[in-house]
PDB file of C-alpha atoms and ligand atoms in Angstrom:
ATOM      1  CA  UNK Q  18      -1.487  17.763  -1.571  1.00 96.00           C
ATOM      2  CA  UNK Q  19       0.449  14.425   0.237  1.00 98.00           C
ATOM      3  CA  UNK Q  20       2.766  12.528  -1.954  1.00 98.00           C
ATOM      4  CA  UNK Q  21       0.886   9.722  -2.684  1.00 98.00           C
ATOM      5  CA  UNK Q  22      -1.832  12.173  -4.333  1.00 98.00           C
ATOM      6  CA  UNK Q  23       0.709  13.333  -6.216  1.00 98.00           C
ATOM      7  CA  UNK Q  24       1.626  10.325  -7.250  1.00 98.00           C
ATOM      8  CA  UNK Q  25      -2.200   9.256  -8.090  1.00 98.00           C
ATOM      9  CA  UNK Q  26      -2.163  12.297  -9.797  1.00 98.00           C
ATOM     10  CA  UNK Q  27       0.814  11.640 -12.184  1.00 97.00           C
ATOM     11  CA  UNK Q  28       2.587  14.573 -10.804  1.00 98.00           C
ATOM     12  CA  UNK Q  29       5.447  12.240  -9.136  1.00 98.00           C
ATOM     13  CA  UNK Q  30       6.089   9.418 -11.414  1.00 98.00           C
ATOM     14  CA  UNK Q  31       5.644   5.676 -10.304  1.00 98.00           C
ATOM     15  CA  UNK Q  32       6.096   2.161 -11.526  1.00 98.00           C
ATOM     16  CA  UNK Q  33       2.463   1.302 -11.446  1.00 98.00           C
ATOM     17  CA  UNK Q  34       1.533  -2.504 -11.413  1.00 98.00           C
ATOM     18  CA  UNK Q  35      -2.420  -2.103 -10.992  1.00 98.00           C
ATOM     19  CA  UNK Q  36      -4.718   1.131 -11.734  1.00 98.00           C
ATOM     20  CA  UNK Q  37      -8.855   1.243 -11.227  1.00 98.00           C
ATOM     21  CA  UNK Q  38     -11.488   3.626 -10.636  1.00 98.00           C
ATOM     22  CA  UNK Q  39     -10.736   3.508  -6.805  1.00 98.00           C
ATOM     23  CA  UNK Q  40      -6.954   2.416  -6.090  1.00 98.00           C
ATOM     24  CA  UNK Q  41      -4.028   2.063  -7.477  1.00 98.00           C
ATOM     25  CA  UNK Q  42      -0.638  -0.396  -6.829  1.00 98.00           C
ATOM     26  CA  UNK Q  43       2.597   0.706  -7.213  1.00 99.00           C
ATOM     27  CA  UNK Q  44       6.259  -0.443  -6.399  1.00 98.00           C
ATOM     28  CA  UNK Q  45       8.166   1.280  -3.614  1.00 98.00           C
ATOM     29  CA  UNK Q  46      10.653   3.711  -4.051  1.00 98.00           C
ATOM     30  CA  UNK Q  47      13.147   2.306  -1.357  1.00 98.00           C
ATOM     31  CA  UNK Q  48      12.289  -1.708  -1.381  1.00 98.00           C
ATOM     32  CA  UNK Q  49      12.636  -3.456   1.893  1.00 98.00           C
ATOM     33  CA  UNK Q  50      11.890  -6.880  -0.035  1.00 98.00           C
ATOM     34  CA  UNK Q  51      12.776  -7.773  -3.540  1.00 98.00           C
ATOM     35  CA  UNK Q  52       8.621  -7.419  -4.052  1.00 98.00           C
ATOM     36  CA  UNK Q  53       7.705  -4.387  -2.157  1.00 98.00           C
ATOM     37  CA  UNK Q  54       4.571  -3.024  -3.534  1.00 99.00           C
ATOM     38  CA  UNK Q  55       2.649  -0.045  -2.234  1.00 99.00           C
ATOM     39  CA  UNK Q  56      -1.515  -0.604  -2.667  1.00 99.00           C
ATOM     40  CA  UNK Q  57      -3.584   2.726  -1.888  1.00 99.00           C
ATOM     41  CA  UNK Q  58      -6.790   4.360  -1.941  1.00 99.00           C
ATOM     42  CA  UNK Q  59      -7.253   6.707  -4.684  1.00 98.00           C
ATOM     43  CA  UNK Q  60      -8.957   8.428  -1.950  1.00 98.00           C
ATOM     44  CA  UNK Q  61      -7.242  10.372   0.799  1.00 98.00           C
ATOM     45  CA  UNK Q  62      -7.834   8.483   3.830  1.00 98.00           C
ATOM     46  CA  UNK Q  63      -5.027   9.153   6.207  1.00 98.00           C
ATOM     47  CA  UNK Q  64      -4.258   6.215   8.200  1.00 98.00           C
ATOM     48  CA  UNK Q  65      -5.559   2.876   9.097  1.00 98.00           C
ATOM     49  CA  UNK Q  66      -7.385   4.411  12.071  1.00 98.00           C
ATOM     50  CA  UNK Q  67      -9.402   6.758   9.565  1.00 98.00           C
ATOM     51  CA  UNK Q  68     -11.029   3.240   8.710  1.00 98.00           C
ATOM     52  CA  UNK Q  69     -15.252   3.557   9.411  1.00 98.00           C
ATOM     53  CA  UNK Q  70     -17.875   1.673   8.293  1.00 98.00           C
ATOM     54  CA  UNK Q  71     -18.487   4.172   6.013  1.00 98.00           C
ATOM     55  CA  UNK Q  72     -15.209   3.644   3.926  1.00 98.00           C
ATOM     56  CA  UNK Q  73     -15.454  -0.195   4.142  1.00 98.00           C
ATOM     57  CA  UNK Q  74     -15.790  -1.262   0.806  1.00 98.00           C
ATOM     58  CA  UNK Q  75     -13.763   0.621  -0.557  1.00 98.00           C
ATOM     59  CA  UNK Q  76     -11.256  -0.595   2.189  1.00 98.00           C
ATOM     60  CA  UNK Q  77     -11.925  -4.475   1.327  1.00 98.00           C
ATOM     61  CA  UNK Q  78     -11.225  -3.544  -2.927  1.00 98.00           C
ATOM     62  CA  UNK Q  79      -8.076  -2.207  -1.774  1.00 98.00           C
ATOM     63  CA  UNK Q  80      -7.535  -5.581   0.617  1.00 98.00           C
ATOM     64  CA  UNK Q  81      -8.615  -7.025  -2.719  1.00 98.00           C
ATOM     65  CA  UNK Q  82      -6.859  -6.023  -5.063  1.00 98.00           C
ATOM     66  CA  UNK Q  83      -3.874  -6.408  -2.873  1.00 98.00           C
ATOM     67  CA  UNK Q  84      -4.284 -10.233  -3.038  1.00 98.00           C
ATOM     68  CA  UNK Q  85      -4.798  -9.931  -6.666  1.00 98.00           C
ATOM     69  CA  UNK Q  86      -1.343  -8.124  -7.055  1.00 98.00           C
ATOM     70  CA  UNK Q  87       0.479 -10.851  -5.252  1.00 98.00           C
ATOM     71  CA  UNK Q  88      -0.691 -13.245  -7.234  1.00 98.00           C
ATOM     72  CA  UNK Q  89       0.112 -11.781 -10.134  1.00 98.00           C
ATOM     73  CA  UNK Q  90       3.417 -11.308  -8.881  1.00 98.00           C
ATOM     74  CA  UNK Q  91       3.888 -15.266  -8.397  1.00 98.00           C
ATOM     75  CA  UNK Q  92       3.821 -14.639  -4.494  1.00 98.00           C
ATOM     76  CA  UNK Q  93       3.301 -17.761  -2.566  1.00 95.00           C
ATOM     77  CA  UNK Q  94       4.056 -16.170   0.221  1.00 98.00           C
ATOM     78  CA  UNK Q  95       4.478 -12.445   1.319  1.00 98.00           C
ATOM     79  CA  UNK Q  96       3.413 -10.043   4.108  1.00 98.00           C
ATOM     80  CA  UNK Q  97       0.571  -7.377   4.194  1.00 98.00           C
ATOM     81  CA  UNK Q  98       1.659  -4.462   6.517  1.00 98.00           C
ATOM     82  CA  UNK Q  99       0.172  -1.236   7.150  1.00 98.00           C
ATOM     83  CA  UNK Q 100       1.963   0.767   9.808  1.00 98.00           C
ATOM     84  CA  UNK Q 101      -0.656   3.118  11.666  1.00 98.00           C
ATOM     85  CA  UNK Q 102       1.043   6.794  13.620  1.00 98.00           C
ATOM     86  CA  UNK Q 103       4.771   7.688  13.563  1.00 98.00           C
ATOM     87  CA  UNK Q 104       5.744   4.662  16.709  1.00 98.00           C
ATOM     88  CA  UNK Q 105       5.060   2.222  13.881  1.00 98.00           C
ATOM     89  CA  UNK Q 106       6.983   3.990  11.236  1.00 97.00           C
ATOM     90  CA  UNK Q 107       4.008   5.940   9.093  1.00 98.00           C
ATOM     91  CA  UNK Q 108       5.541   8.398   7.294  1.00 98.00           C
ATOM     92  CA  UNK Q 109       3.462   9.145   4.244  1.00 98.00           C
ATOM     93  CA  UNK Q 110       0.180  10.170   5.856  1.00 98.00           C
ATOM     94  CA  UNK Q 111      -2.196   8.259   3.233  1.00 98.00           C
ATOM     95  CA  UNK Q 112      -3.499   5.038   3.797  1.00 98.00           C
ATOM     96  CA  UNK Q 113      -1.244   2.280   2.162  1.00 98.00           C
ATOM     97  CA  UNK Q 114      -0.661  -1.454   2.389  1.00 99.00           C
ATOM     98  CA  UNK Q 115       2.536  -2.482   2.221  1.00 98.00           C
ATOM     99  CA  UNK Q 116       3.025  -6.229  -0.126  1.00 99.00           C
ATOM    100  CA  UNK Q 117       6.583  -7.568   0.899  1.00 98.00           C
ATOM    101  CA  UNK Q 118       7.575 -10.732  -0.437  1.00 98.00           C
ATOM    102  CA  UNK Q 119       9.731 -12.569  -2.776  1.00 98.00           C
ATOM    103  CA  UNK Q 120      11.561 -13.661  -0.305  1.00 98.00           C
ATOM    104  CA  UNK Q 121      12.286 -15.607   2.849  1.00 98.00           C
ATOM    105  CA  UNK Q 122      11.152 -12.673   5.025  1.00 98.00           C
ATOM    106  CA  UNK Q 123      12.544 -11.876   8.862  1.00 96.00           C
ATOM    107  CA  UNK Q 124      10.080 -14.139  11.534  1.00 95.00           C
ATOM    108  CA  UNK Q 125       9.772 -10.681  13.475  1.00 95.00           C
ATOM    109  CA  UNK Q 126       7.613  -8.442  13.044  1.00 93.00           C
ATOM    110  CA  UNK Q 127       8.629  -5.410  15.201  1.00 93.00           C
TER     111      UNK Q 127
HETATM  112  P1  LIG Z  25       5.287   3.954   5.968  1.00 88.08           P
HETATM  113  O1  LIG Z  25       7.120   4.412   6.163  1.00 88.08           O
HETATM  114  O2  LIG Z  25       4.667   5.131   5.665  1.00 88.08           O
HETATM  115  O3  LIG Z  25       4.891   2.954   6.316  1.00 88.08           O
HETATM  116  O4  LIG Z  25       5.344   3.793   4.495  1.00 88.08           O
HETATM  117  C1  LIG Z  25       6.113   4.731   3.176  1.00 88.08           C
HETATM  118  C2  LIG Z  25       6.354   4.152   1.840  1.00 88.08           C
HETATM  119  O5  LIG Z  25       6.394   5.284   0.877  1.00 88.08           O
HETATM  120  C3  LIG Z  25       7.765   3.587   2.275  1.00 88.08           C
HETATM  121  O6  LIG Z  25       8.410   2.617   2.048  1.00 88.08           O
HETATM  122  C4  LIG Z  25       8.732   4.629   1.182  1.00 88.08           C
HETATM  123  O7  LIG Z  25       9.339   3.984   0.630  1.00 88.08           O
HETATM  124  C5  LIG Z  25       7.306   4.981   0.180  1.00 88.08           C
HETATM  125  N1  LIG Z  25       7.578   6.247  -0.384  1.00 88.08           N
HETATM  126  C6  LIG Z  25       7.954   7.613   0.134  1.00 88.08           C
HETATM  127  N2  LIG Z  25       7.697   8.442  -1.265  1.00 88.08           N
HETATM  128  C7  LIG Z  25       7.502   7.892  -2.315  1.00 88.08           C
HETATM  129  C8  LIG Z  25       7.563   7.966  -3.998  1.00 88.08           C
HETATM  130  O8  LIG Z  25       7.610   8.785  -4.292  1.00 88.08           O
HETATM  131  N3  LIG Z  25       7.726   6.624  -4.553  1.00 88.08           N
HETATM  132  C9  LIG Z  25       7.448   5.359  -4.379  1.00 88.08           C
HETATM  133  N4  LIG Z  25       7.252   5.127  -5.058  1.00 88.08           N
HETATM  134  N5  LIG Z  25       7.024   5.455  -2.807  1.00 88.08           N
HETATM  135  C10 LIG Z  25       7.450   5.917  -2.263  1.00 88.08           C
HETATM  136 ZN1  LIG Z  26      -2.920  11.398  -0.048  1.00 88.08          ZN
END
């Protein structure tokens, strides 16, 4: 089981900020901004490149939750990131969207 599936299963504790039957949002263990939250589908989807028409409704829901969580956190400005593949810095092979905010972010994205 991957680390995020273990978090979903409750085998690894996490600081949850939102949960429903389809997705989970929790604080990143190694925050790279004052606010750093991960939003993930509960289904094990390996990466952004596994998004298809078949799971598009689920992904739309996950992104809608990301927008709601950002509002709940009081973020007026923020960045949504999904690293896809090792050269992009993906270290956990379970699709996740980073919400980064709470401070002025770097103008560089790479
Ligand atoms: P990636 O590098 O794949 O884009 O992002 C993976 C993120 O997951 C990293 O920012 C890392 O800090 C976070 N992460 C890895 N393991 C855990 C964990 O056990 N708990 C939490 N809350 N975050 C984790
Ligand atoms: Zn997983």
